[in-house]
Amino acid sequence: MTETLQPINETKHQLLDELTIKFAGDSGDGIQLTGQRFAELSSQVGEVVRTMPDFPAEIRAPAGTIGGVSGFQIRTGSDNVHTHGDRLDVLVAMNPASLKSNLAKVKRNGIILVNQDTFSERNLALADYQTSPLVDESLQDYRVFALSITKLTRAALKGSGLSGKEMDRAKNFFALGLICWLFPKPKTAVYQWIDKKFATKTVFAQANRKAFDTGWNYGETAELFATPYEIKKATKLKVDHTSKNQFITGNAAAASALVCAARKAGLPLFLGGYPITPATEVMQELLKIKAPDVKVFQAEDEIAAIGSTVGAAFAGALAATSTSGPGLALMGEFINLAVIAELPLVIINVQRAGPSTGLPTKTEQSDLMQALWGRNGESPLPILAAKTPQDCFNMTYEAARLAIHYMTPVIVLSDLYLSASAEAWHEPEQQELAEIPVHFATQAEGFKPYQRNDDTLARPWAIPGTPGLEHITGGLEKQWDTGGVSYDGENHERMVHLRAQKIANIAKTLPLPPVYGNPNASVLLIGWGSTFGSLLEATEQMNQQGDAVAFIHLQHLNPFPKGLAESIRQYSKVVVAENNLGQLCQMLRAQFLIDAQLISKVQGSPFTVDEVILKLKLMMEKSS
Amino acid sequence: MTETLQPINETKHQLLDELTIKFAGDSGDGIQLTGQRFAELSSQVGEVVRTMPDFPAEIRAPAGTIGGVSGFQIRTGSDNVHTHGDRLDVLVAMNPASLKSNLAKVKRNGIILVNQDTFSERNLALADYQTSPLVDESLQDYRVFALSITKLTRAALKGSGLSGKEMDRAKNFFALGLICWLFPKPKTAVYQWIDKKFATKTVFAQANRKAFDTGWNYGETAELFATPYEIKKATKLKVDHTSKNQFITGNAAAASALVCAARKAGLPLFLGGYPITPATEVMQELLKIKAPDVKVFQAEDEIAAIGSTVGAAFAGALAATSTSGPGLALMGEFINLAVIAELPLVIINVQRAGPSTGLPTKTEQSDLMQALWGRNGESPLPILAAKTPQDCFNMTYEAARLAIHYMTPVIVLSDLYLSASAEAWHEPEQQELAEIPVHFATQAEGFKPYQRNDDTLARPWAIPGTPGLEHITGGLEKQWDTGGVSYDGENHERMVHLRAQKIANIAKTLPLPPVYGNPNASVLLIGWGSTFGSLLEATEQMNQQGDAVAFIHLQHLNPFPKGLAESIRQYSKVVVAENNLGQLCQMLRAQFLIDAQLISKVQGSPFTVDEVILKLKLMMEKSS
Amino acid sequence: MIANLASSELTRQDFLSNCDPRWCPGCGCFSILRSLTTSFANAGIPKERQVVVSGIGCSSRLPYYTSAYGFHTLHGRAPTVAMGIKLTNPELSVWIVSGDGDALAIGGNHTMHFMRRNSDLKMMLFNNQIYGLTKGQASPTSPPGLKTKSTPYGVTDNPVRPVSLALASGATFVARVHDKDNAMMEAVMDEAQQHKGAVFIEILMNCVTFHDGAFDHVTAKKERDSHSLQLKHGEPMIFGQEREKGIIDRQGQLQVVEIGQSGITERDLLVHDAYSEDTALAHRLALLEYPDFPFPFGIFRKVDAPVYG
Amino acid sequence: MIANLASSELTRQDFLSNCDPRWCPGCGCFSILRSLTTSFANAGIPKERQVVVSGIGCSSRLPYYTSAYGFHTLHGRAPTVAMGIKLTNPELSVWIVSGDGDALAIGGNHTMHFMRRNSDLKMMLFNNQIYGLTKGQASPTSPPGLKTKSTPYGVTDNPVRPVSLALASGATFVARVHDKDNAMMEAVMDEAQQHKGAVFIEILMNCVTFHDGAFDHVTAKKERDSHSLQLKHGEPMIFGQEREKGIIDRQGQLQVVEIGQSGITERDLLVHDAYSEDTALAHRLALLEYPDFPFPFGIFRKVDAPVYG
Ligand SMILES: Cc1ncc(C[n+]2csc(CCOP(=O)(O)OP(=O)(O)O)c2C)c(N)n1
Ligand SMILES: Cc1ncc(C[n+]2csc(CCOP(=O)(O)OP(=O)(O)O)c2C)c(N)n1
Ligand code: SF4
Ligand code: SF4
Ligand SMILES: [Mg+2]
Ligand SMILES: [Mg+2]
């Protein structure tokens, strides 16, 4: 496929720094497919791309209603693209409801393409429009192009042998064609993809090609737009033109990391899970794999899910579970068992808005303290947080490595935003990955289940099936080297400190996070998790605008990397931005006694770049 | 009974400031009964008394072994008695194992009374003694009195018609008699109690009276001790001589508070529970009550326990549950439901040593952070901690009041130490108790389930059965005044802040904790929970020894009382003492940016006074 | 069936809230909501004394669409909350709405225990054999072989039989109905309204989106008579388009027979006894499945027994 | 019975750890430990492939006293951990040790689901009808009327019948034994060692401290023959001091008869069929209780079926 991906005749194109476009329509309109395809094409020609789908609410709403709108947003451009974009340059609205629900995001003077054939009275009513926005003045701040997409597509497909309904299903290809003309993408790549996708149904393949061409030609001939727009390509990023390049969501990346880590470590992978939004796809991605070294167990609940995971760890698997906040709450007791039994576990928590059931389809970063403290007794464990969809791979992989290296459960925090947004990526080759050495104990002579590695303080991993190492583990306090039950008070204190020390020691192996923006600024912005893109862009913009700001983004939340306090203390003002009421902020204050201030947003959606800039400026003014 | 409790002829007695005595023996030896009786007698004559039982490990060990030892420690004296004592003045050891396991606690030169008849070879072997401590030199640092208690008792009861085994059961009364002579207590009170206790078995009553007298007379005539010791009485404390005066453990006090609060509020009481050490007695105390307004439900697990509690709160009961750390871990998801549904709940968490199953029969203070953070999302609730057994009453009562006043779940932290230790107390009369006004909503007109009280921010309590107020509640985010489900991001943020504000506002209604010791000291010691007694005594001793120390003890851990930061900032050095790795210390640092330092002990047992003094002095030296 | 004449003027509409149901168009939940509110109107219990407690799932959204008191609790935990409500105020009529995942996966234990205690609670289990709300994973009732998002190669577990479980647990009112037959649903719900003790009603419910047509072979109008058996206390077990077939007990084995063939008459047929203390027959009926047997609907068991609390 | 001759030299002692059991003197757990280790020796499976997973309770201390691999997990959760162990390494023989509170109160759901899946795990439920470790509260199997610390006025719940639950859940090997009969325990455990699929063995166990003598009426040597029934596959159901009584099925009802009276001969008696696919008979046997019937012990059901995982 690669050779065909040459940019086409560019001479008469206008150059755009970046583009944020959203396809929107009814759930049945093929919006996700169209959007994903456009994203992949953009990536293949060398642009940096981030995407974000917008699913209808969990329970299906009737067709044509606002509740039933499906959307797919793409931001594409050069190296400074780090989010899926706050405002839209272009909205493609396939019906009135999708126009209504997305209009507020369109930039002033932005382009709105609508399929006017769907603006029937019934559809307008379903979308709660009193009058058609195409005839009243509500859209006067935008560049609106009302096209008869349905009719044009039907006309083009006349004689194809398809029914009217079937023809209508091709109309998203018309839209894709038009957009691919406007923001030029290689036609042949689209053809090849259509042919592959509809290989068994050639009539559809033909029809979709035809609809695509019709859209493209319409762009060329209808003269709605003066010329196509060329988008700036990545300069620093290396773009992978092979077929391994794929768009990956945070959840798929986490699943992939588990498989890679298990194979690198030479262990079977075990995931015990229970469906919960927005974590379910981690389990589902693994369920698709039919391989003897990947076992996935859909348990009867979260307690059984993590219970089986603990059992699998004892038996020698790379053992993992994935859940979201309410599930993590149920898992606390078992995570604690893994803490005291010192078993390696990877717990992927994809956060959503709480408390309680809260807003299960909205994003939030409010499980950090639960991850740190949500268990009885002193129960330390490492916590990592992913910052981008592909970082879900890195952090999950790192979690697996730490878990095994230190014989400890590790929590990886992702969130709904990362779970669903996607970026181009390819799975690393085994040899590119960090080593995960596994040393199962085998020597019966002198074996003690709790005798520790001097360096890591890890205890040996002695798995059932190994002759001579038979031993009992469990939740009662352990004698410090034999691992037998001990009710001795001093031994308990020793163990409490030992467990704490084992985790604290990890700090010295962790790299300090890079400083973005202006390292000599007096203001330091700190973030963690999925806010990375917005915070980075805000930092860059502020520095461009002359407001010196430094920015660091933490991936290791417990323990913090050694030396972090010193780095932070170089700045006279420290501001922590998070989608909660200040959980990381509290941790930094408690550990470093730094008067860190908070920028908070708890609206179920990530920060926009503008919000960050606004709030940061306000704070900087206040203090100066 | 009261009129008989006059101190007897005191002229020739030596005066003691205080006495710490422990009765110890095999589980079957009636130790608990004897100890409790001595404590009650001490209290009735006007001494301040604290007691602590020592049960054998959970599963019964064979008779005669160390594992099977039962003990009961009593400290009695004047106003400065705040703990059950760190070291023993007197040990009464009814068998070798009980001597062995308690010897380390006896003061140099302390009195050891042993029943030498039990020092058979078999019993010595069971207690892991190679040679008898009565003949070797291992007890040379103590004043040892080896008596033939079994034989003397049998001799006295000859002809009583009792079997040998039955006679042996009276030997603890011999010990009690001897001790009641040595530390004089009114005989008649003992007689009356014996007669009442064995009312249906007069032979036993007679035998026990006889054994008691024999012990008493033995003291008088055997001239082991020169004279009896008189113990200093309370001066500040008012001693209640009525029969309402009883010894109460923390768990019984908590149970009593629930009943009192419910009755004061005019509500039925509901407790949903599940047995778990050391919280089970809270439920069991309530189960004994057979009254239509007290409903106790032993559920199938902790999740069902708290689920039923949430249901009961919805239906209009004073709803409570009691558990320990692992149970609290299981309850997090449901507590969160009560947070978002804004229902009043009292959650009594009797802490034990963790993590995981840990040391289920040892005390610890390591669930504070779990109480604060152990739930997904931003989930604020008030946390109180009891400092003495009877303070378990106060804090539980206060929790009920706050829960109803603010429509919120409240967590009360107690611990194993408080659960089992006891002090003299009487249940307050209804009129002495703080009001708990309940205003169920009844007005259908304009009713909105989430419309708030301006002052408390509490929502109305509208219970099923009330016509016209039908509404649905649940775990999804609520529209801020209708209480309907709302997916709106800004409403969510508003609600997250509102819930936080509601709890934070409580701070302004809370009194500042009193300052003990020297308020002008530069060092401030801070504690919470069951360490109160040791910390207070350490403070007093240090000040007496010329080391100026101030001390405050927090009962309100979330929110902290308003003005606490300012009070604390007056001291140049702040030291927090807790039985964990510094959970309160972290909270104070995070909230107040104060460089609070930690004195920690995590050995399953409370601080001794000496330990506190030693560690505090070390810290003071370091910093000066 | 009307217990309280004073409030009998309430209509079905009175029991509906003004909240628009957000189920997929065509979802079986609509029909169940209809029957439940009808039965509420029939029962004549005032609105403020009906409480509908649910877990989490598509089905568990139901309380929002009624105008009674309601509590949308946690996944799997509705029986526990219902328990606390009922024990606090025994005057209330407390319904539990739950799904097959909610009541049998995460909530299996609570379901079992409320029935064991014969608590005075009424559970309706909306069985669509799938996790609807989380978009189509296998549930404990998903049939072997079913391909779902979590079983891309087909279900391999043995499904739970909800009615068997209810019987083994000790529920005193056990029934099965389906969303395509409002009359039957209402008749059973009406009887349940009056029952004191643990009620368990399995309601087969079609999920149009993730497992459409799962029950058509026994619920569709044209199959219903020949593929299912309507249990009626005291009546012989007859089924078939022409009521030409029946069930007999031959040496401890249940068998399908043609009436009139081999000398079989109606009098040879098993007579349904829902009121029997002995659950043996009910247990055997609960094991009958199409195509070997007609699939039984109706009330399997209804007995009086001391109620918890 | 010996599967692996190579390691058949292991004795019972080899399967005991050097940790002294900390049960009350006279506790039924001792006898069960004895039989289990005997059966381990009989099975000839090497020590390193036996894994004993327990919950929390007196009974759940058992793993410490064996010399196999063991995991003393959380209250009620042993089946979940066992599941992860077995799925990770199917070569292991995984036993679950649990109590009546552990397996049926807090752990009821996991117990049910591992059996439903026919997971290749072997659960021994030590049923002493009480919470031992927490010092004597009522459990889901405590008999009505029993006064315990948590039921000072007597139990009012209906007890769970463990064998009925196991059958309803789909366990493929279901048995009941008691701590007073080591030979029977060992015979059943030996068969369980060889079974592939979900094994459920209810073991009546005497708690001397909190509920002493609970089972004497059916387990004591002198009562045993006349008050209990030993189920043996393929054999008629005979019991009595003189083997003079038996069980017959009279029109779907089980009845006790005297052999030789009213013309009843051994041939009229019900013959036990543990291998039947149909669980109807097993279900009925599980309902039999003393004094109306002899209390059945032995293997109720043992069938082959596809195993989970
Ligand atoms: C603790 C917890 N775990 C998981 C979920 C996610 N979840 C919500 S509903 C559901 C299952 C729904 O299936 P079912 O109970 O059959 O109801 P249906 O939607 O089919 O009516 C799950 C797994 C949750 N809300 N809470
Ligand atoms: C989460 C949790 N809840 C409660 C407990 C306390 N607990 C320990 S064992 C037990 C019940 C024991 O009864 P059973 O399972 O019958 O075992 P037995 O001791 O009788 O053998 C309870 C309630 C616990 N350890 N963990
Ligand atoms: S997903 Fe299924 S169960 Fe849920 S609303 Fe849609 S049709 Fe109904
Ligand atoms: S309490 Fe009962 S079950 Fe526990 S060890 Fe003692 S006798 Fe055995
Ligand atoms: Mg379902
Ligand atoms: Mg038990």
mmCIF file of C-alpha atoms in Angstrom, chain D residues 64-219:
data_model
loop_
_atom_site.group_PDB
_atom_site.id
_atom_site.type_symbol
_atom_site.label_atom_id
_atom_site.label_comp_id
_atom_site.label_asym_id
_atom_site.label_seq_id
_atom_site.Cartn_x
_atom_site.Cartn_y
_atom_site.Cartn_z
ATOM 1 C CA TYR D 64 -1.049 -24.357 57.108
ATOM 2 C CA TYR D 65 -1.153 -27.910 58.339
ATOM 3 C CA THR D 66 -0.527 -29.557 55.003
ATOM 4 C CA SER D 67 2.786 -29.586 53.243
ATOM 5 C CA ALA D 68 1.333 -28.854 49.811
ATOM 6 C CA TYR D 69 1.201 -25.435 48.199
ATOM 7 C CA GLY D 70 -1.427 -23.340 49.891
ATOM 8 C CA PHE D 71 -3.127 -19.990 49.849
ATOM 9 C CA HIS D 72 -5.074 -18.665 52.825
ATOM 10 C CA THR D 73 -7.000 -15.999 50.961
ATOM 11 C CA LEU D 74 -9.891 -13.751 51.955
ATOM 12 C CA HIS D 75 -13.193 -14.447 53.622
ATOM 13 C CA GLY D 76 -15.446 -16.084 51.048
ATOM 14 C CA ARG D 77 -13.133 -15.677 48.101
ATOM 15 C CA ALA D 78 -11.179 -18.927 47.877
ATOM 16 C CA PRO D 79 -12.968 -20.141 44.727
ATOM 17 C CA THR D 80 -11.896 -17.043 42.820
ATOM 18 C CA VAL D 81 -8.237 -17.492 43.673
ATOM 19 C CA ALA D 82 -8.463 -21.200 42.955
ATOM 20 C CA MET D 83 -9.904 -20.350 39.546
ATOM 21 C CA GLY D 84 -6.917 -18.182 38.630
ATOM 22 C CA ILE D 85 -4.488 -20.845 39.788
ATOM 23 C CA LYS D 86 -6.161 -23.598 37.822
ATOM 24 C CA LEU D 87 -6.557 -21.571 34.646
ATOM 25 C CA THR D 88 -2.904 -20.603 34.785
ATOM 26 C CA ASN D 89 -1.625 -24.090 35.428
ATOM 27 C CA PRO D 90 -4.114 -26.849 34.571
ATOM 28 C CA GLU D 91 -1.621 -29.466 35.741
ATOM 29 C CA LEU D 92 -2.312 -28.586 39.346
ATOM 30 C CA SER D 93 -4.861 -30.335 41.519
ATOM 31 C CA VAL D 94 -6.636 -27.472 43.265
ATOM 32 C CA TRP D 95 -8.618 -27.943 46.479
ATOM 33 C CA ILE D 96 -10.777 -25.348 48.146
ATOM 34 C CA VAL D 97 -11.247 -25.462 51.914
ATOM 35 C CA SER D 98 -14.118 -23.386 53.157
ATOM 36 C CA GLY D 99 -16.581 -23.003 56.009
ATOM 37 C CA ASP D 100 -20.334 -22.641 56.004
ATOM 38 C CA GLY D 101 -20.026 -18.906 56.558
ATOM 39 C CA ASP D 102 -17.151 -18.573 54.164
ATOM 40 C CA ALA D 103 -18.659 -20.534 51.290
ATOM 41 C CA LEU D 104 -22.334 -19.775 51.765
ATOM 42 C CA ALA D 105 -22.634 -16.365 53.406
ATOM 43 C CA ILE D 106 -20.029 -13.994 52.016
ATOM 44 C CA GLY D 107 -18.802 -16.423 49.379
ATOM 45 C CA GLY D 108 -22.097 -17.833 48.143
ATOM 46 C CA ASN D 109 -21.827 -16.294 44.731
ATOM 47 C CA HIS D 110 -18.347 -17.579 43.978
ATOM 48 C CA THR D 111 -19.310 -21.021 45.225
ATOM 49 C CA MET D 112 -22.271 -21.050 42.889
ATOM 50 C CA HIS D 113 -20.357 -19.752 39.884
ATOM 51 C CA PHE D 114 -17.389 -22.096 40.055
ATOM 52 C CA MET D 115 -19.835 -24.994 40.116
ATOM 53 C CA ARG D 116 -21.926 -23.550 37.305
ATOM 54 C CA ARG D 117 -18.841 -23.347 35.132
ATOM 55 C CA ASN D 118 -17.875 -26.893 36.056
ATOM 56 C CA SER D 119 -14.419 -25.552 36.846
ATOM 57 C CA ASP D 120 -11.942 -28.268 37.668
ATOM 58 C CA LEU D 121 -11.778 -27.369 41.364
ATOM 59 C CA LYS D 122 -12.601 -29.392 44.451
ATOM 60 C CA MET D 123 -14.419 -27.641 47.248
ATOM 61 C CA MET D 124 -14.689 -29.096 50.733
ATOM 62 C CA LEU D 125 -17.235 -27.209 52.764
ATOM 63 C CA PHE D 126 -16.609 -27.733 56.479
ATOM 64 C CA ASN D 127 -20.122 -27.312 57.748
ATOM 65 C CA ASN D 128 -20.277 -26.782 61.508
ATOM 66 C CA GLN D 129 -23.430 -24.665 61.235
ATOM 67 C CA ILE D 130 -21.727 -21.784 63.010
ATOM 68 C CA TYR D 131 -19.123 -19.046 62.610
ATOM 69 C CA GLY D 132 -16.299 -20.600 64.582
ATOM 70 C CA LEU D 133 -13.453 -18.152 64.172
ATOM 71 C CA THR D 134 -15.475 -15.105 65.163
ATOM 72 C CA LYS D 135 -16.697 -17.028 68.207
ATOM 73 C CA GLY D 136 -20.119 -18.287 67.568
ATOM 74 C CA GLN D 137 -22.533 -16.350 65.379
ATOM 75 C CA ALA D 138 -25.260 -17.915 63.270
ATOM 76 C CA SER D 139 -24.273 -19.015 59.767
ATOM 77 C CA PRO D 140 -26.477 -19.706 56.732
ATOM 78 C CA THR D 141 -26.648 -23.359 57.752
ATOM 79 C CA SER D 142 -27.499 -22.802 61.419
ATOM 80 C CA PRO D 143 -30.699 -24.685 62.235
ATOM 81 C CA PRO D 144 -33.851 -22.708 63.060
ATOM 82 C CA GLY D 145 -34.124 -21.980 66.749
ATOM 83 C CA LEU D 146 -30.416 -22.221 67.479
ATOM 84 C CA LYS D 147 -29.269 -19.671 70.015
ATOM 85 C CA THR D 148 -25.960 -18.158 69.053
ATOM 86 C CA LYS D 149 -24.164 -14.945 69.877
ATOM 87 C CA SER D 150 -25.922 -13.269 66.992
ATOM 88 C CA THR D 151 -29.270 -14.932 67.544
ATOM 89 C CA PRO D 152 -29.828 -14.666 71.286
ATOM 90 C CA TYR D 153 -33.500 -15.433 70.664
ATOM 91 C CA GLY D 154 -32.867 -18.243 68.179
ATOM 92 C CA VAL D 155 -32.257 -18.470 64.432
ATOM 93 C CA THR D 156 -35.275 -17.588 62.300
ATOM 94 C CA ASP D 157 -33.791 -17.816 58.781
ATOM 95 C CA ASN D 158 -34.295 -20.886 56.654
ATOM 96 C CA PRO D 159 -30.998 -22.663 56.386
ATOM 97 C CA VAL D 160 -29.269 -23.169 53.050
ATOM 98 C CA ARG D 161 -29.042 -26.810 52.041
ATOM 99 C CA PRO D 162 -25.526 -27.028 50.652
ATOM 100 C CA VAL D 163 -26.119 -30.169 48.618
ATOM 101 C CA SER D 164 -29.254 -28.737 47.000
ATOM 102 C CA LEU D 165 -27.400 -25.594 46.121
ATOM 103 C CA ALA D 166 -24.543 -27.562 44.588
ATOM 104 C CA LEU D 167 -26.944 -29.598 42.492
ATOM 105 C CA ALA D 168 -28.886 -26.546 41.358
ATOM 106 C CA SER D 169 -25.643 -24.816 40.485
ATOM 107 C CA GLY D 170 -24.429 -27.656 38.318
ATOM 108 C CA ALA D 171 -21.533 -29.229 40.200
ATOM 109 C CA THR D 172 -20.659 -32.515 38.527
ATOM 110 C CA PHE D 173 -19.494 -34.238 41.700
ATOM 111 C CA VAL D 174 -21.647 -33.702 44.770
ATOM 112 C CA ALA D 175 -21.175 -35.561 48.035
ATOM 113 C CA ARG D 176 -21.801 -35.363 51.753
ATOM 114 C CA VAL D 177 -19.643 -36.939 54.456
ATOM 115 C CA HIS D 178 -18.910 -36.301 58.120
ATOM 116 C CA ASP D 179 -15.951 -35.936 60.427
ATOM 117 C CA LYS D 180 -16.744 -39.042 62.460
ATOM 118 C CA ASP D 181 -16.250 -41.458 59.576
ATOM 119 C CA ASN D 182 -12.750 -41.320 58.161
ATOM 120 C CA ALA D 183 -13.247 -44.306 55.923
ATOM 121 C CA MET D 184 -16.181 -42.656 54.184
ATOM 122 C CA MET D 185 -14.364 -39.339 53.932
ATOM 123 C CA GLU D 186 -11.342 -40.970 52.396
ATOM 124 C CA ALA D 187 -13.350 -43.018 49.940
ATOM 125 C CA VAL D 188 -15.154 -39.921 48.720
ATOM 126 C CA MET D 189 -12.000 -37.807 48.624
ATOM 127 C CA ASP D 190 -10.219 -40.524 46.691
ATOM 128 C CA GLU D 191 -12.938 -40.467 44.065
ATOM 129 C CA ALA D 192 -12.858 -36.684 44.026
ATOM 130 C CA GLN D 193 -9.102 -36.754 43.365
ATOM 131 C CA GLN D 194 -9.818 -38.461 40.071
ATOM 132 C CA HIS D 195 -12.803 -36.362 39.041
ATOM 133 C CA LYS D 196 -12.452 -33.764 36.298
ATOM 134 C CA GLY D 197 -14.820 -30.898 36.975
ATOM 135 C CA ALA D 198 -16.453 -29.088 39.856
ATOM 136 C CA VAL D 199 -16.372 -31.143 43.047
ATOM 137 C CA PHE D 200 -18.474 -30.166 46.025
ATOM 138 C CA ILE D 201 -18.142 -32.140 49.252
ATOM 139 C CA GLU D 202 -20.150 -31.074 52.257
ATOM 140 C CA ILE D 203 -18.388 -32.277 55.385
ATOM 141 C CA LEU D 204 -20.410 -32.136 58.584
ATOM 142 C CA MET D 205 -17.921 -31.004 61.168
ATOM 143 C CA ASN D 206 -18.350 -30.721 64.885
ATOM 144 C CA CYS D 207 -17.467 -27.426 66.534
ATOM 145 C CA VAL D 208 -16.878 -28.474 70.125
ATOM 146 C CA THR D 209 -16.715 -24.927 71.339
ATOM 147 C CA PHE D 210 -19.688 -23.170 69.858
ATOM 148 C CA HIS D 211 -22.135 -25.797 68.622
ATOM 149 C CA ASP D 212 -21.098 -29.107 70.102
ATOM 150 C CA GLY D 213 -22.953 -32.242 69.132
ATOM 151 C CA ALA D 214 -24.823 -30.609 66.253
ATOM 152 C CA PHE D 215 -24.735 -33.760 64.181
ATOM 153 C CA ASP D 216 -24.631 -36.479 66.813
ATOM 154 C CA HIS D 217 -28.091 -37.701 65.887
ATOM 155 C CA VAL D 218 -26.821 -38.805 62.504
ATOM 156 C CA THR D 219 -23.084 -39.197 62.975
#
